[in-house]
């Protein structure tokens, strides 16, 4: 899921393991552990785009990494406190600035969600993030920068367990999304993708975040601190395991029944929630010459997919490409075979990962797909593909999805 959710989950793991021993430091180090697997995104600075995309959610999201990394991190943390690095003024200033920058980025991202949907800034999102920002900055100033920090003496195995659970839960949570997580690396590159929750789901994350803020307010031995922790964990686990799991099971039945009712012949299908919610779901079924895309909202009056968008595979367009075998293998592996090829009005070829659906309720052209790779032609050598983010008209298209989420009631 998104980085903020992983940080909150990591903080909760840190608190559960070592909250009584470390206080709010357990939240901080758990958050650090929850962030570490996603540092694989920096591979984009050291290799080509395709290799970096394949590396993301690869080894650093594997069970093996979760088993090995905590021992190194525990040793590093012991050195950090043993050398009193945490008490140095220069370090404290740098750490405080880092956390503030992260908070500003996270707050901007949360406020940007309704902007993407075409609704502009919302005061009921902006006001709480500003208030929380002031609270956070004040706490950094009073309780961190201007306070002498005590030495930390915690058993080595406490650090190991803290980092293990904060790292191990990261790829497990990612498996619930539709991207795919290579938890068995380096033994196998199988990408586990249960696809029950969106990569960004505020209803899932915000109450969990509020609970962890509640945890931080109380002393390490306070009963209220444990209550806030368990309230957050129960909400989060209940939402992920029960609420979204039920929606997945229910929609699979509805989608398959709708395909059969409309006499659509298919070989297989996949389903998943649309972005930012768990109410509006999409399904993609594979036929011989095309894929069939349909939407269903749990606010709909009927339990059926009313309309399917036909997405031709366009096998004839492959004749216009000169992609090498590794690139083709990557496309098939990354998309799990759910992809097609289209040609834009400018005669540019695009390969679309259909697992992420389309930008609106219907296909309006070659640029309607959420996750496209554009093919770059090269003279005398193999063509290349690049993931592109086409934001033209995205606000209007998100508005369509929001209206569709509200449900339809045909006569």
CSV table of C-alpha atoms in Angstrom, one decimal:
chain,number,residue,atom,x,y,z
A,1,UNK,CA,0.0,0.0,0.0
A,2,UNK,CA,1.0,3.7,0.1
A,3,UNK,CA,4.0,4.7,2.2
A,4,UNK,CA,1.9,6.4,4.9
A,5,UNK,CA,-0.1,3.2,5.6
A,6,UNK,CA,3.1,1.2,5.8
A,7,UNK,CA,4.6,3.7,8.2
A,8,UNK,CA,1.5,3.6,10.5
A,9,UNK,CA,1.5,-0.2,10.4
A,10,UNK,CA,5.2,-0.3,11.2
A,11,UNK,CA,4.7,2.1,14.1
A,12,UNK,CA,2.0,-0.1,15.5
A,13,UNK,CA,4.2,-3.2,15.3
A,14,UNK,CA,7.0,-1.3,17.1
A,15,UNK,CA,4.6,-0.2,19.8
A,16,UNK,CA,3.2,-3.8,20.2
A,17,UNK,CA,6.7,-5.2,20.6
A,18,UNK,CA,8.6,-2.5,22.6
A,19,UNK,CA,6.2,0.2,23.6
A,20,UNK,CA,6.6,-0.3,27.4
A,21,UNK,CA,10.4,-0.4,27.0
A,22,UNK,CA,10.9,2.4,24.5
A,23,UNK,CA,7.8,4.6,24.7
A,24,UNK,CA,7.4,6.7,21.6
A,25,UNK,CA,10.8,5.6,20.3
A,26,UNK,CA,9.1,2.3,19.6
A,27,UNK,CA,6.6,4.1,17.3
A,28,UNK,CA,9.5,5.9,15.5
A,29,UNK,CA,11.7,2.8,15.0
A,30,UNK,CA,8.7,0.7,13.9
A,31,UNK,CA,7.8,3.4,11.4
A,32,UNK,CA,11.4,3.3,10.1
A,33,UNK,CA,11.2,-0.5,9.8
A,34,UNK,CA,7.9,-0.2,8.0
A,35,UNK,CA,9.5,2.2,5.5
A,36,UNK,CA,12.7,0.2,4.7
A,37,UNK,CA,11.2,-2.3,2.1
A,38,UNK,CA,10.0,0.6,0.0
A,39,UNK,CA,13.5,2.0,-0.3
A,40,UNK,CA,13.8,-0.3,-3.3
A,41,UNK,CA,12.2,2.5,-5.4
A,42,UNK,CA,15.6,4.2,-5.4
A,43,UNK,CA,16.8,1.5,-7.8
A,44,UNK,CA,15.4,3.8,-10.5
A,45,UNK,CA,18.5,5.9,-10.0
A,46,UNK,CA,20.9,3.0,-10.7
A,47,UNK,CA,19.4,1.0,-13.4
A,48,UNK,CA,16.9,1.2,-16.3
A,49,UNK,CA,13.2,1.7,-15.8
A,50,UNK,CA,12.1,-1.9,-16.6
A,51,UNK,CA,14.7,-3.4,-14.2
A,52,UNK,CA,13.8,-0.9,-11.5
A,53,UNK,CA,10.0,-1.7,-11.9
A,54,UNK,CA,10.8,-5.4,-11.7
A,55,UNK,CA,13.0,-4.8,-8.6
A,56,UNK,CA,10.3,-2.9,-6.7
A,57,UNK,CA,8.4,-5.2,-4.4
A,58,UNK,CA,11.2,-7.8,-5.1
A,59,UNK,CA,13.9,-9.0,-2.8
A,60,UNK,CA,13.4,-6.2,-0.2
A,61,UNK,CA,9.8,-7.3,0.1
A,62,UNK,CA,10.7,-11.0,0.5
A,63,UNK,CA,10.4,-13.2,3.5
A,64,UNK,CA,14.1,-13.8,3.3
A,65,UNK,CA,14.9,-10.1,3.6
A,66,UNK,CA,12.5,-9.8,6.6
A,67,UNK,CA,14.4,-12.7,8.3
A,68,UNK,CA,17.9,-11.3,7.7
A,69,UNK,CA,17.6,-7.5,7.8
A,70,UNK,CA,16.4,-7.2,11.5
A,71,UNK,CA,19.7,-8.6,12.8
A,72,UNK,CA,21.8,-5.9,10.9
A,73,UNK,CA,19.3,-3.2,11.9
A,74,UNK,CA,19.4,-4.3,15.5
A,75,UNK,CA,23.2,-4.1,15.6
A,76,UNK,CA,23.1,-0.7,13.9
A,77,UNK,CA,20.6,0.6,16.4
A,78,UNK,CA,22.7,-0.6,19.3
A,79,UNK,CA,25.7,1.2,17.9
A,80,UNK,CA,23.6,4.3,17.3
A,81,UNK,CA,22.6,4.5,21.0
A,82,UNK,CA,25.9,3.1,22.3
A,83,UNK,CA,27.7,6.1,20.6
A,84,UNK,CA,25.1,8.5,21.8
A,85,UNK,CA,24.5,9.7,18.3
A,86,UNK,CA,20.9,10.4,19.2
A,87,UNK,CA,22.0,13.1,21.7
A,88,UNK,CA,24.0,15.2,19.2
A,89,UNK,CA,22.5,18.5,18.3
A,90,UNK,CA,23.3,18.2,14.6
A,91,UNK,CA,21.6,14.8,14.4
A,92,UNK,CA,18.5,16.0,16.2
A,93,UNK,CA,18.1,19.0,13.8
A,94,UNK,CA,18.6,16.8,10.8
A,95,UNK,CA,16.1,14.2,12.1
A,96,UNK,CA,13.5,16.8,13.0
A,97,UNK,CA,13.8,18.4,9.5
A,98,UNK,CA,13.4,15.0,7.9
A,99,UNK,CA,10.3,14.2,9.8
A,100,UNK,CA,8.8,17.6,9.1
A,101,UNK,CA,9.5,17.2,5.4
A,102,UNK,CA,7.9,13.8,5.4
A,103,UNK,CA,4.8,15.1,7.2
A,104,UNK,CA,4.4,18.0,4.7
A,105,UNK,CA,4.7,15.6,1.8
A,106,UNK,CA,2.2,13.2,3.4
A,107,UNK,CA,-0.2,16.0,4.2
A,108,UNK,CA,0.1,17.4,0.7
A,109,UNK,CA,-0.7,14.0,-0.7
A,110,UNK,CA,-3.8,13.6,1.4
A,111,UNK,CA,-5.1,17.0,0.4
A,112,UNK,CA,-4.3,16.4,-3.2
A,113,UNK,CA,-6.7,13.4,-3.4
A,114,UNK,CA,-9.9,15.6,-3.8
A,115,UNK,CA,-7.9,17.9,-6.2
A,116,UNK,CA,-7.3,14.9,-8.5
A,117,UNK,CA,-10.9,14.0,-8.3
A,118,UNK,CA,-11.8,17.5,-9.6
A,119,UNK,CA,-13.3,18.8,-6.3
A,120,UNK,CA,-10.5,21.2,-5.2
A,121,UNK,CA,-9.2,21.5,-1.7
A,122,UNK,CA,-11.6,20.5,1.1
A,123,UNK,CA,-11.6,22.4,4.4
A,124,UNK,CA,-12.4,19.2,6.4
A,125,UNK,CA,-9.2,17.6,5.2
A,126,UNK,CA,-7.0,20.7,5.1
A,127,UNK,CA,-7.9,21.9,8.6
A,128,UNK,CA,-7.1,18.7,10.5
A,129,UNK,CA,-3.8,18.3,8.6
A,130,UNK,CA,-2.8,21.8,9.5
A,131,UNK,CA,-3.8,21.4,13.2
A,132,UNK,CA,-1.9,18.1,13.3
A,133,UNK,CA,1.1,19.7,11.6
A,134,UNK,CA,1.2,22.4,14.3
A,135,UNK,CA,0.9,19.8,17.0
A,136,UNK,CA,3.6,17.7,15.4
A,137,UNK,CA,6.0,20.6,15.0
A,138,UNK,CA,5.4,21.8,18.6
A,139,UNK,CA,6.1,18.3,19.9
A,140,UNK,CA,9.3,18.1,17.9
A,141,UNK,CA,10.4,21.4,19.3
A,142,UNK,CA,9.5,20.9,23.0
A,143,UNK,CA,10.0,17.1,23.4
A,144,UNK,CA,12.8,16.5,21.0
A,145,UNK,CA,15.0,19.4,20.0
A,146,UNK,CA,14.9,21.2,23.4
A,147,UNK,CA,15.0,18.2,25.7
A,148,UNK,CA,18.0,16.1,26.8
A,149,UNK,CA,17.4,12.6,25.6
A,150,UNK,CA,18.1,9.7,27.9
A,151,UNK,CA,20.3,6.7,27.0
A,152,UNK,CA,18.5,3.7,25.7
A,153,UNK,CA,19.3,0.2,27.0
A,154,UNK,CA,17.2,-2.4,25.4
A,155,UNK,CA,18.1,-6.1,24.8
A,156,UNK,CA,19.4,-7.0,21.4
A,157,UNK,CA,16.5,-9.4,20.7
A,158,UNK,CA,13.9,-6.7,21.4
A,159,UNK,CA,15.4,-4.7,18.5
A,160,UNK,CA,15.4,-7.8,16.4
A,161,UNK,CA,11.7,-8.5,17.1
A,162,UNK,CA,10.8,-4.9,16.6
A,163,UNK,CA,12.4,-4.7,13.1
A,164,UNK,CA,11.2,-8.1,12.1
A,165,UNK,CA,7.5,-7.4,12.7
A,166,UNK,CA,7.6,-3.9,11.2
A,167,UNK,CA,9.4,-5.3,8.1
A,168,UNK,CA,7.6,-8.6,7.8
A,169,UNK,CA,4.1,-7.0,7.9
A,170,UNK,CA,5.0,-4.7,5.0
A,171,UNK,CA,5.1,-7.2,2.2
A,172,UNK,CA,2.1,-9.1,3.7
A,173,UNK,CA,0.1,-5.9,3.5
A,174,UNK,CA,1.3,-5.3,-0.1
A,175,UNK,CA,0.0,-8.8,-1.0
A,176,UNK,CA,-3.5,-7.5,-0.4
A,177,UNK,CA,-3.2,-5.0,-3.2
A,178,UNK,CA,-3.1,-5.6,-7.0
A,179,UNK,CA,0.5,-4.6,-7.8
A,180,UNK,CA,2.0,-8.0,-6.9
A,181,UNK,CA,4.7,-8.7,-4.2
A,182,UNK,CA,7.6,-11.1,-4.7
A,183,UNK,CA,7.6,-12.5,-1.2
A,184,UNK,CA,9.5,-15.7,-2.3
A,185,UNK,CA,12.6,-13.9,-3.8
A,186,UNK,CA,15.2,-14.9,-4.7
A,187,UNK,CA,13.9,-18.5,-5.0
A,188,UNK,CA,11.0,-17.5,-7.2
A,189,UNK,CA,9.7,-14.4,-8.9
A,190,UNK,CA,6.0,-15.3,-8.3
A,191,UNK,CA,4.1,-12.1,-7.6
A,192,UNK,CA,1.4,-12.6,-4.9
A,193,UNK,CA,-1.5,-10.3,-5.4
A,194,UNK,CA,-4.8,-10.9,-3.6
A,195,UNK,CA,-6.2,-7.6,-4.8
A,196,UNK,CA,-8.7,-6.9,-2.0
A,197,UNK,CA,-7.7,-3.4,-1.1
A,198,UNK,CA,-6.7,-0.3,-3.1
A,199,UNK,CA,-3.0,0.9,-2.8
A,200,UNK,CA,-4.5,4.1,-1.3
A,201,UNK,CA,-7.6,3.8,0.9
A,202,UNK,CA,-8.2,6.7,3.3
A,203,UNK,CA,-11.0,4.9,5.1
A,204,UNK,CA,-8.5,2.2,6.0
A,205,UNK,CA,-5.6,4.4,6.9
A,206,UNK,CA,-6.9,7.6,8.6
A,207,UNK,CA,-8.6,5.9,11.6
A,208,UNK,CA,-5.4,3.8,12.1
A,209,UNK,CA,-3.3,6.9,12.0
A,210,UNK,CA,-5.5,8.7,14.5
A,211,UNK,CA,-5.2,5.7,16.8
A,212,UNK,CA,-1.4,5.8,16.7
A,213,UNK,CA,-1.4,9.5,17.4
A,214,UNK,CA,-3.6,8.6,20.4
A,215,UNK,CA,-1.0,6.1,21.5
A,216,UNK,CA,1.8,8.7,21.4
A,217,UNK,CA,0.0,11.1,23.8
A,218,UNK,CA,0.0,8.7,26.8
A,219,UNK,CA,2.9,7.5,28.9
A,220,UNK,CA,4.5,4.1,28.0
A,221,UNK,CA,2.9,2.3,31.0
A,222,UNK,CA,-0.5,3.9,30.6
A,223,UNK,CA,-3.5,1.5,30.1
A,224,UNK,CA,-5.0,4.1,27.7
A,225,UNK,CA,-1.9,3.7,25.5
A,226,UNK,CA,-2.7,0.0,25.0
A,227,UNK,CA,-6.3,0.6,24.4
A,228,UNK,CA,-5.5,3.1,21.6
A,229,UNK,CA,-3.1,0.6,20.1
A,230,UNK,CA,-5.5,-2.3,20.1
A,231,UNK,CA,-8.3,-0.1,18.8
A,232,UNK,CA,-6.1,0.8,15.8
A,233,UNK,CA,-5.0,-2.7,15.2
A,234,UNK,CA,-8.6,-4.1,15.4
A,235,UNK,CA,-9.9,-1.5,13.0
A,236,UNK,CA,-7.1,-2.0,10.5
A,237,UNK,CA,-7.1,-5.8,10.6
A,238,UNK,CA,-10.9,-6.0,10.6
A,239,UNK,CA,-11.0,-3.7,7.5
A,240,UNK,CA,-8.3,-5.6,5.6
A,241,UNK,CA,-9.2,-9.1,6.5
A,242,UNK,CA,-13.0,-9.0,6.9
A,243,UNK,CA,-14.5,-6.0,5.2
A,244,UNK,CA,-12.5,-6.0,2.0
A,245,UNK,CA,-12.3,-9.8,2.0
A,246,UNK,CA,-16.1,-10.0,2.0
A,247,UNK,CA,-16.3,-7.5,-0.8
A,248,UNK,CA,-13.9,-9.5,-2.9
A,249,UNK,CA,-15.8,-12.7,-2.4
A,250,UNK,CA,-19.1,-11.1,-3.1
A,251,UNK,CA,-18.0,-9.2,-6.2
A,252,UNK,CA,-16.3,-12.3,-7.7
A,253,UNK,CA,-19.7,-14.0,-7.6
A,254,UNK,CA,-21.5,-11.0,-9.1
A,255,UNK,CA,-18.9,-10.6,-11.8
A,256,UNK,CA,-18.9,-14.2,-12.9
A,257,UNK,CA,-22.7,-14.3,-12.9
A,258,UNK,CA,-22.9,-11.2,-15.0
A,259,UNK,CA,-20.5,-12.6,-17.6
A,260,UNK,CA,-22.6,-15.7,-17.9
A,261,UNK,CA,-25.8,-13.7,-18.1
A,262,UNK,CA,-24.5,-11.6,-21.0
A,263,UNK,CA,-23.1,-14.8,-22.8
A,264,UNK,CA,-19.5,-13.6,-22.7
A,265,UNK,CA,-17.1,-16.4,-23.2
A,266,UNK,CA,-14.0,-16.1,-21.0
A,267,UNK,CA,-11.0,-18.0,-20.0
A,268,UNK,CA,-10.2,-16.3,-16.6
A,269,UNK,CA,-10.9,-13.1,-14.8
A,270,UNK,CA,-9.5,-10.9,-12.1
A,271,UNK,CA,-11.2,-8.4,-9.8
A,272,UNK,CA,-10.1,-5.6,-7.5
A,273,UNK,CA,-11.2,-2.3,-5.9
A,274,UNK,CA,-10.8,1.0,-7.7
A,275,UNK,CA,-8.5,3.7,-6.3
A,276,UNK,CA,-9.2,5.4,-2.9
A,277,UNK,CA,-12.1,3.2,-1.9
A,278,UNK,CA,-13.5,-0.3,-1.4
A,279,UNK,CA,-17.0,0.3,-2.7
A,280,UNK,CA,-16.5,0.5,-6.4
A,281,UNK,CA,-14.9,-2.6,-7.9
A,282,UNK,CA,-13.6,-3.5,-11.3
A,283,UNK,CA,-13.4,-6.8,-13.1
A,284,UNK,CA,-11.5,-7.8,-16.2
A,285,UNK,CA,-12.2,-11.1,-18.0
A,286,UNK,CA,-10.1,-12.5,-20.8
A,287,UNK,CA,-11.6,-13.8,-24.0
A,288,UNK,CA,-10.0,-15.1,-27.2
A,289,UNK,CA,-9.6,-11.7,-28.9
A,290,UNK,CA,-10.5,-9.2,-26.2
A,291,UNK,CA,-10.8,-8.4,-22.6
A,292,UNK,CA,-14.0,-7.4,-20.9
A,293,UNK,CA,-14.0,-4.6,-18.3
A,294,UNK,CA,-16.9,-4.0,-15.9
A,295,UNK,CA,-17.6,-1.9,-12.8
A,296,UNK,CA,-19.9,-2.6,-9.9
A,297,UNK,CA,-20.6,-0.5,-6.9
A,298,UNK,CA,-21.9,-1.9,-3.6
A,299,UNK,CA,-24.3,1.0,-3.7
A,300,UNK,CA,-25.9,-0.3,-6.9
A,301,UNK,CA,-29.6,-1.4,-6.7
A,302,UNK,CA,-28.9,-4.6,-8.5
A,303,UNK,CA,-26.2,-7.2,-7.9
A,304,UNK,CA,-25.0,-7.3,-11.5
A,305,UNK,CA,-22.5,-5.6,-13.8
A,306,UNK,CA,-24.7,-3.7,-16.1
A,307,UNK,CA,-22.2,-3.0,-18.9
A,308,UNK,CA,-18.9,-4.4,-20.1
A,309,UNK,CA,-16.3,-2.3,-21.9
A,310,UNK,CA,-14.7,-4.4,-24.7
A,311,UNK,CA,-10.9,-4.0,-24.8
A,312,UNK,CA,-9.5,-5.7,-28.0
A,313,UNK,CA,-6.2,-7.4,-27.6
A,314,UNK,CA,-5.2,-5.9,-31.1
A,315,UNK,CA,-2.8,-8.7,-31.8
A,316,UNK,CA,-2.3,-7.3,-35.3
A,317,UNK,CA,-0.6,-4.2,-33.8
A,318,UNK,CA,2.3,-6.3,-32.6
A,319,UNK,CA,3.5,-6.5,-36.2
A,320,UNK,CA,4.4,-2.7,-35.9
A,321,UNK,CA,6.7,-3.3,-32.9
A,322,UNK,CA,10.2,-4.5,-32.5
A,323,UNK,CA,10.4,-5.4,-28.9
A,324,UNK,CA,13.0,-7.9,-27.7
A,325,UNK,CA,12.1,-11.1,-25.8
A,326,UNK,CA,13.1,-9.8,-22.3
A,327,UNK,CA,10.8,-6.8,-22.7
A,328,UNK,CA,7.9,-9.0,-23.9
A,329,UNK,CA,8.5,-11.4,-21.0
A,330,UNK,CA,8.5,-8.5,-18.6
A,331,UNK,CA,5.2,-7.2,-19.9
A,332,UNK,CA,3.6,-10.7,-19.6
A,333,UNK,CA,5.0,-11.3,-16.1
A,334,UNK,CA,4.3,-7.8,-14.7
A,335,UNK,CA,0.7,-7.7,-15.9
A,336,UNK,CA,0.0,-11.3,-15.2
A,337,UNK,CA,-1.1,-11.6,-18.8
A,338,UNK,CA,-3.8,-8.9,-18.5
A,339,UNK,CA,-2.6,-6.5,-21.2
A,340,UNK,CA,-3.4,-5.2,-24.6
A,341,UNK,CA,-1.9,-2.9,-27.2
A,342,UNK,CA,-3.5,0.2,-28.7
A,343,UNK,CA,-2.5,3.0,-31.1
A,344,UNK,CA,-3.1,6.7,-30.2
A,345,UNK,CA,-4.3,9.3,-32.7
A,346,UNK,CA,-0.6,10.3,-33.1
A,347,UNK,CA,0.2,6.7,-34.2
A,348,UNK,CA,2.1,6.0,-31.0
A,349,UNK,CA,1.7,2.4,-29.6
A,350,UNK,CA,0.9,1.8,-26.0
A,351,UNK,CA,0.8,-1.4,-24.0
A,352,UNK,CA,-1.8,-1.2,-21.2
A,353,UNK,CA,-1.7,-3.1,-17.9
A,354,UNK,CA,-5.4,-3.9,-17.6
A,355,UNK,CA,-5.3,-4.9,-13.9
A,356,UNK,CA,-5.7,-1.2,-13.0
A,357,UNK,CA,-8.7,-0.6,-15.3
A,358,UNK,CA,-9.6,2.6,-17.0
A,359,UNK,CA,-9.8,6.2,-15.9
A,360,UNK,CA,-13.5,6.6,-16.1
A,361,UNK,CA,-16.7,4.5,-16.6
A,362,UNK,CA,-16.1,4.0,-20.3
A,363,UNK,CA,-13.3,3.8,-22.9
A,364,UNK,CA,-13.1,7.1,-24.7
A,365,UNK,CA,-9.9,6.5,-26.6
A,366,UNK,CA,-6.4,5.1,-26.5
A,367,UNK,CA,-5.5,7.3,-23.5
A,368,UNK,CA,-8.3,6.0,-21.3
A,369,UNK,CA,-6.2,3.3,-19.5
A,370,UNK,CA,-4.8,3.9,-16.0
A,371,UNK,CA,-1.4,2.1,-16.4
A,372,UNK,CA,0.1,2.4,-19.9
A,373,UNK,CA,3.6,1.7,-21.2
A,374,UNK,CA,4.5,3.7,-24.3
A,375,UNK,CA,6.6,2.2,-27.0
A,376,UNK,CA,9.6,4.2,-28.2
A,377,UNK,CA,10.8,3.3,-31.7
A,378,UNK,CA,14.5,2.9,-32.2
A,379,UNK,CA,16.3,2.7,-35.5
A,380,UNK,CA,18.5,-0.3,-35.9
A,381,UNK,CA,17.8,-1.8,-32.5
A,382,UNK,CA,14.9,-3.1,-30.3
A,383,UNK,CA,12.1,-0.8,-29.3
A,384,UNK,CA,11.8,0.3,-25.7
A,385,UNK,CA,8.9,0.8,-23.4
A,386,UNK,CA,8.4,3.5,-20.7
A,387,UNK,CA,5.7,3.8,-18.1
A,388,UNK,CA,3.9,7.1,-18.6
A,389,UNK,CA,1.5,9.1,-16.3
A,390,UNK,CA,-1.1,10.7,-18.5
A,391,UNK,CA,-3.0,13.2,-16.3
A,392,UNK,CA,-5.0,14.9,-19.1
A,393,UNK,CA,-8.6,15.0,-18.0
A,394,UNK,CA,-8.0,12.9,-14.9
A,395,UNK,CA,-10.1,15.2,-12.7
A,396,UNK,CA,-13.2,14.6,-14.9
A,397,UNK,CA,-12.5,10.9,-15.0
A,398,UNK,CA,-12.2,10.6,-11.3
A,399,UNK,CA,-15.5,12.5,-11.0
A,400,UNK,CA,-17.1,9.8,-13.2
A,401,UNK,CA,-15.8,7.1,-10.9
A,402,UNK,CA,-17.1,9.0,-7.8
A,403,UNK,CA,-20.5,9.2,-9.4
A,404,UNK,CA,-20.4,5.6,-10.3
A,405,UNK,CA,-19.4,4.7,-6.7
A,406,UNK,CA,-22.6,6.4,-5.5
A,407,UNK,CA,-24.5,3.6,-7.4
A,408,UNK,CA,-27.0,3.3,-10.2
A,409,UNK,CA,-30.6,2.1,-10.1
A,410,UNK,CA,-31.8,1.3,-13.6
A,411,UNK,CA,-35.5,1.1,-14.3
